Coordinates of C-alpha atoms in Angstrom, one line a residue:
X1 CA 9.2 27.7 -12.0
X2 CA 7.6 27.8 -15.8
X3 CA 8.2 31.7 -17.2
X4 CA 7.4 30.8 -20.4
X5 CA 4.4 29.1 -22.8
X6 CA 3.9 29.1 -26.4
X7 CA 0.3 29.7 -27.5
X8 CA -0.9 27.9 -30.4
X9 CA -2.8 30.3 -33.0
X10 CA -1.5 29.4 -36.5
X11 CA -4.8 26.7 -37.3
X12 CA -7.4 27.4 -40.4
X13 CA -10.9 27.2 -37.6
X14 CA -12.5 25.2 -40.2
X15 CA -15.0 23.6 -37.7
X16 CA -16.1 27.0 -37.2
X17 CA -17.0 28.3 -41.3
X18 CA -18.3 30.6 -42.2
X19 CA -17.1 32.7 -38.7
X20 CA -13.2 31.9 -39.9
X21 CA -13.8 33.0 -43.4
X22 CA -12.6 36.4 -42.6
X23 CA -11.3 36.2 -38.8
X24 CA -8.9 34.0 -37.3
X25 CA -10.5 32.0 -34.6
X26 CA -8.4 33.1 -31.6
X27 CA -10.1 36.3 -32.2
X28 CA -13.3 35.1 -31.8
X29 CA -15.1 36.5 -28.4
X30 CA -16.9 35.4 -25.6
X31 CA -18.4 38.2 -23.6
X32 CA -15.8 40.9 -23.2
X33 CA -12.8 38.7 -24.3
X34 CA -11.1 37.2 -27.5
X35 CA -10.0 33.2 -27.3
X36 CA -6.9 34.5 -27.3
X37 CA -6.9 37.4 -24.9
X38 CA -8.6 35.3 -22.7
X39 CA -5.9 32.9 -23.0
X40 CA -2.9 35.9 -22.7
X41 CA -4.8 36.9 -19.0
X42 CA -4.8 33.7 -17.3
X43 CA -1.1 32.8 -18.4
X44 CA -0.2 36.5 -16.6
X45 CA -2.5 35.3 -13.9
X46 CA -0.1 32.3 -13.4
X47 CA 3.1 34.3 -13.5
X48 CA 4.5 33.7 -17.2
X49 CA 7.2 36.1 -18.2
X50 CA 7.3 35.3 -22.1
X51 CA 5.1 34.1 -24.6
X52 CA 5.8 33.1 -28.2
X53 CA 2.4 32.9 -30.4
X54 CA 3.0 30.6 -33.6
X55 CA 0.3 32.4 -36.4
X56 CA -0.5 31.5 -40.6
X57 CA -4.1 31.7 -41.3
X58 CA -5.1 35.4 -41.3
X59 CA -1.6 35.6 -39.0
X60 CA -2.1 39.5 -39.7
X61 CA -4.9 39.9 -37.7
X62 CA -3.2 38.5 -34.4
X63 CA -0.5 40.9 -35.3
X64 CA -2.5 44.0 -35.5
X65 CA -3.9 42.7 -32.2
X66 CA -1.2 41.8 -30.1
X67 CA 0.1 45.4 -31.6
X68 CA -2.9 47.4 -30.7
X69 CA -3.6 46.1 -27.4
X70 CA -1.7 46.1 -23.8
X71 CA -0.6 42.6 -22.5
X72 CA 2.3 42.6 -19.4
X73 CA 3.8 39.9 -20.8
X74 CA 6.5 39.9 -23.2
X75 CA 5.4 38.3 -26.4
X76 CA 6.8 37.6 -29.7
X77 CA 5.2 36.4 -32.9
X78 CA 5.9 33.4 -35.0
X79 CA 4.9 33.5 -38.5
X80 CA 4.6 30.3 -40.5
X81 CA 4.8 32.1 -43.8
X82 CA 4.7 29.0 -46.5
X83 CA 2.8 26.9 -45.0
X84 CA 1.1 25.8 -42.1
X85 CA 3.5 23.1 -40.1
X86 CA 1.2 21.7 -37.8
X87 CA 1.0 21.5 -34.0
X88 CA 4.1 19.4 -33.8
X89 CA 5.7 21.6 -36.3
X90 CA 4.8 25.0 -34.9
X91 CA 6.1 24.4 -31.6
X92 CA 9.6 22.4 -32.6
X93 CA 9.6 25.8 -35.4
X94 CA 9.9 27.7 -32.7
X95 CA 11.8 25.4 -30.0
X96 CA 14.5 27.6 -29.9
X97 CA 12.9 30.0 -28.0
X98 CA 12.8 28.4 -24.5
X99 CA 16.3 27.2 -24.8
X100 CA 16.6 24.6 -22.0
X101 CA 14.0 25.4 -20.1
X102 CA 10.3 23.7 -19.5
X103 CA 7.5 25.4 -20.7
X104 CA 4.0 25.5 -21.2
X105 CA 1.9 24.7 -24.7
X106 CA -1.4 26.3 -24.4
X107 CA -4.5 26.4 -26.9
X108 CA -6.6 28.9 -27.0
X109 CA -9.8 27.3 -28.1
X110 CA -10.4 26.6 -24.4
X111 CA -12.2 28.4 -22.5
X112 CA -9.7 29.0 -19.5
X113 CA -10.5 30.4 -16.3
X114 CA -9.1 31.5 -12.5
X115 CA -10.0 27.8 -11.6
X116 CA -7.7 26.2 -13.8
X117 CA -4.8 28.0 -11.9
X118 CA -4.5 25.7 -8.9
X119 CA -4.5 22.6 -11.2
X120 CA -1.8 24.3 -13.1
X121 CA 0.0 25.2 -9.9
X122 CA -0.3 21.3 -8.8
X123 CA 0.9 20.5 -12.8
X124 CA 4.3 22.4 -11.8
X125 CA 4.9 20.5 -8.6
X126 CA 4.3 17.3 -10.1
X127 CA 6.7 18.0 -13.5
X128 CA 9.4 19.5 -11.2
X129 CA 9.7 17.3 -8.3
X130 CA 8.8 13.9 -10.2
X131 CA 11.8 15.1 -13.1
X132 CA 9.0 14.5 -15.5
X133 CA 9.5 15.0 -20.0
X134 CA 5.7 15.9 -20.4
X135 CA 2.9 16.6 -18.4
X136 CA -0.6 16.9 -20.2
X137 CA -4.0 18.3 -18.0
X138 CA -6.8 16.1 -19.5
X139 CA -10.7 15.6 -18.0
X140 CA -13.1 12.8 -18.3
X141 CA -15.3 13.5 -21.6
X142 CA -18.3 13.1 -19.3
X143 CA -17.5 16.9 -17.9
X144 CA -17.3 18.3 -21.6
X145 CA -19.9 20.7 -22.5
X146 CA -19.3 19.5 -26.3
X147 CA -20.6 15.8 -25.7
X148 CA -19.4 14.9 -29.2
X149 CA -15.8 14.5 -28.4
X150 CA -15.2 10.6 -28.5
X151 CA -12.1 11.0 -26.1
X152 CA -8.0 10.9 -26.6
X153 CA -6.4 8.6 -24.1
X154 CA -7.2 6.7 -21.7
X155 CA -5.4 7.3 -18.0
X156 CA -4.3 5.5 -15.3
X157 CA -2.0 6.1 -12.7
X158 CA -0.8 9.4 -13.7
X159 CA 0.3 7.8 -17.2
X160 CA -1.7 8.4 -20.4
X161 CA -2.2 5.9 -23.1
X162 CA -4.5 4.4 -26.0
X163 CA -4.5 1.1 -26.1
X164 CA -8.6 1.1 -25.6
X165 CA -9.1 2.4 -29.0
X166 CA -12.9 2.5 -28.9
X167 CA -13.3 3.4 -25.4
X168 CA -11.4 6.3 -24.8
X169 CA -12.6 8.3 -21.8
X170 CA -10.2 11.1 -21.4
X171 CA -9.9 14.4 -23.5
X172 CA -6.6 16.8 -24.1
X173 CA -7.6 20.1 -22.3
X174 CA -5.1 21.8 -24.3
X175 CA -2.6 22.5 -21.6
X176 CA 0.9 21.0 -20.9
X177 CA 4.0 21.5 -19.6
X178 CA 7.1 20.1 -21.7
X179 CA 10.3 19.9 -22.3
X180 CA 11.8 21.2 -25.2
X181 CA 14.2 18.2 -25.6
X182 CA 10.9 15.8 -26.5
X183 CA 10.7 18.0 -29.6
X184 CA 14.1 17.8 -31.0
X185 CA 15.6 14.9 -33.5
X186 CA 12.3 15.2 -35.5
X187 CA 13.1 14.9 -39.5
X188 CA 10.3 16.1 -40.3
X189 CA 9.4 19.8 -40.5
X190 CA 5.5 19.1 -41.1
X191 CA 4.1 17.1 -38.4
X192 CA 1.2 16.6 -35.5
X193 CA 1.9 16.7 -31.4
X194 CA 0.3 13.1 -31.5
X195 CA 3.6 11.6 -33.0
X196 CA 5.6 13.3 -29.7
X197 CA 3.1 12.2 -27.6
X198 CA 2.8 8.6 -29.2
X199 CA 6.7 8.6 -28.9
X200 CA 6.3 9.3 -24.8
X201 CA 3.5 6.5 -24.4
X202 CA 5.9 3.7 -26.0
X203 CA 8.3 4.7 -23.4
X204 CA 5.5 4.9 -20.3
X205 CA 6.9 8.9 -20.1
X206 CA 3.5 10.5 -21.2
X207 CA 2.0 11.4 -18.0
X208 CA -1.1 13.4 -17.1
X209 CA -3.2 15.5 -14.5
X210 CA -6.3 15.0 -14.4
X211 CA -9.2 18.2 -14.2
X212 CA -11.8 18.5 -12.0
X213 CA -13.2 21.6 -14.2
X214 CA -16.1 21.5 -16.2
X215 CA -14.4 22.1 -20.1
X216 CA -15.9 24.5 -22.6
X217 CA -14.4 24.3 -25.3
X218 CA -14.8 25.8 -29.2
X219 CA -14.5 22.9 -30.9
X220 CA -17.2 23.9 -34.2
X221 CA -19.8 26.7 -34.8
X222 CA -23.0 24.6 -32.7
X223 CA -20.5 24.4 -29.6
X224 CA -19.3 28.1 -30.1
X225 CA -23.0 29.5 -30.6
X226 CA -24.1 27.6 -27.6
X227 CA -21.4 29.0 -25.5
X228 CA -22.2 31.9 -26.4
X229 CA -26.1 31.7 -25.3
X230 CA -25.1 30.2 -21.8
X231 CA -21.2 31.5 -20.6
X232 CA -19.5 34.6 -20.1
X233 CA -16.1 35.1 -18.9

C-alpha cells in the first residue's frame, strides 16, 4: 500500500499573471476549495498517511496555510530557499523522505475528484503486483477541457512513449506512483521530471494508466476563469 505522496507547489503560475502576482497558485480556489486543499482531501480520501509539499514562489503563503488550517494527514514542508529546482529537482530534493518506499507525485493544478480514486486504486494494483519503477495516469487530449494542450506521449500497451512527435495524443494528468530509486544518481541538482521519464522510455519501463475522467485542469488564466464559470467542487 502507498502512505505517502509528495505534492508539487514550489512553481512561479506564470500562465496564470496577473492572479500569481501576489498568491501562489495552489491557493487559488474553485468553489469552496484551494488547488491545493483540494488536492490535500482526495489524497486523505485515498488513505495517505504523509505528505511532503516542496514550496519557493510565495512558499510563505502555503505555510501560513497549511499552519492555519486542519488537514489529518501529516505533512511537512519543503522549502527551496535559493532557487527554484524544478520538478525533477524538487522531488529527488526531497527523496529522502520516503526512504524505500513507493509513493505518489501529485500536482495540484488538477482538478481532482472522488472519481479519480478507483483509477488510483487500479494504479496500485497494477505498480504492486506487475513490480513496476513508474506508473504515470494520463487521458486522451480529446477529454481535456483545455483543448490547447498538443499532448505528451503517446501510449500503447500500458507503456508510454514519444516517438510520434507531432501526433501526440495522450496528456500527463499529473499523478504517478514511483519509486524513489528512479530519482537517485542524478548529477544535477536543477532539472525537469521529463529527463526521469525519458530515462524510463529508453528502457521500455515508463508505463501508464489510462483515465476515463473528463480532465480540468489550470493550465493559464482563460482555462482557470472558464472553470470557474462552469465547475464547482
Amino acid at each position: 500500500m502507498i502512505n505517502k505522496a509528495m505534492i508539487l507547489a514550489a512553481g512561479f503560475g506564470k500562465r496564470i499573471h496577473p492572479l500569481t502576482h501576489k498568491l501562489p497558485k495552489p491557493l487559488l480556489k474553485i468553489g469552496n476549495e484551494t488547488l491545493l486543499s483540494n488536492t490535500l482531501k482526495f489524497l486523505e480520501f485515498f488513505g495517505i498517511k504523509e505528505v511532503v509539499i516542496n514550496v519557493h514562489y510565495l512558499g510563505e503563503q502555503i505555510i501560513d496555510y497549511i499552519n492555519n488550517n486542519k488537514f489529518n494527514l501529516s505533512i511537512r514542508i519543503v522549502e527551496e530557499k535559493e532557487k527554484i529546482l524544478d520538478t525533477g529537482g524538487g522531488v529527488l530534493n526531497a527523496i529522502q523522505y520516503f526512504s524505500n518506499e513507493a509513493f505518489l507525485i501529485i500536482n495540484p493544478d488538477t482538478v481532482w475528484n472522488l472519481n479519480y480514486l478507483k483509477e488510483l486504486k487500479s494504479m496500485q494494483k497494477i505498480f504492486f503486483e506487475n513490480k513496476k519503477k513508474c506508473l504515470l495516469l494520463v487521458v486522451n487530449k480529446e477529454k481535456s477541457f483545455d483543448k490547447s494542450f498538443k499532448g505528451d506521449f503517446n501510449f500503447k500497451n500500458g507503456l508510454i512513449d514519444r516517438e510520434k512527435k507531432h501526433n501526440l495524443d495522450h496528456i500527463y494528468t499529473g499523478l504517478q506512483i514511483t519509486k524513489p530509486e528512479v530519482f537517485l544518481g542524478s548529477d544535477e541538482k536543477v532539472f525537469s521530471i521529463n529527463r526521469i521519464w525519458d530515462k524510463l522510455i529508453d528502457n521500455k519501463e515508463l508505463n501508464a494508466f489510462e483515465s476515463n475522467i473528463n480532465f480540468l485542469h489550470v493550465s493559464n488564466l482563460d482555462t482557470y476563469e472558464k472553470l470557474l464559470k462552469n465547475f464547482k467542487y
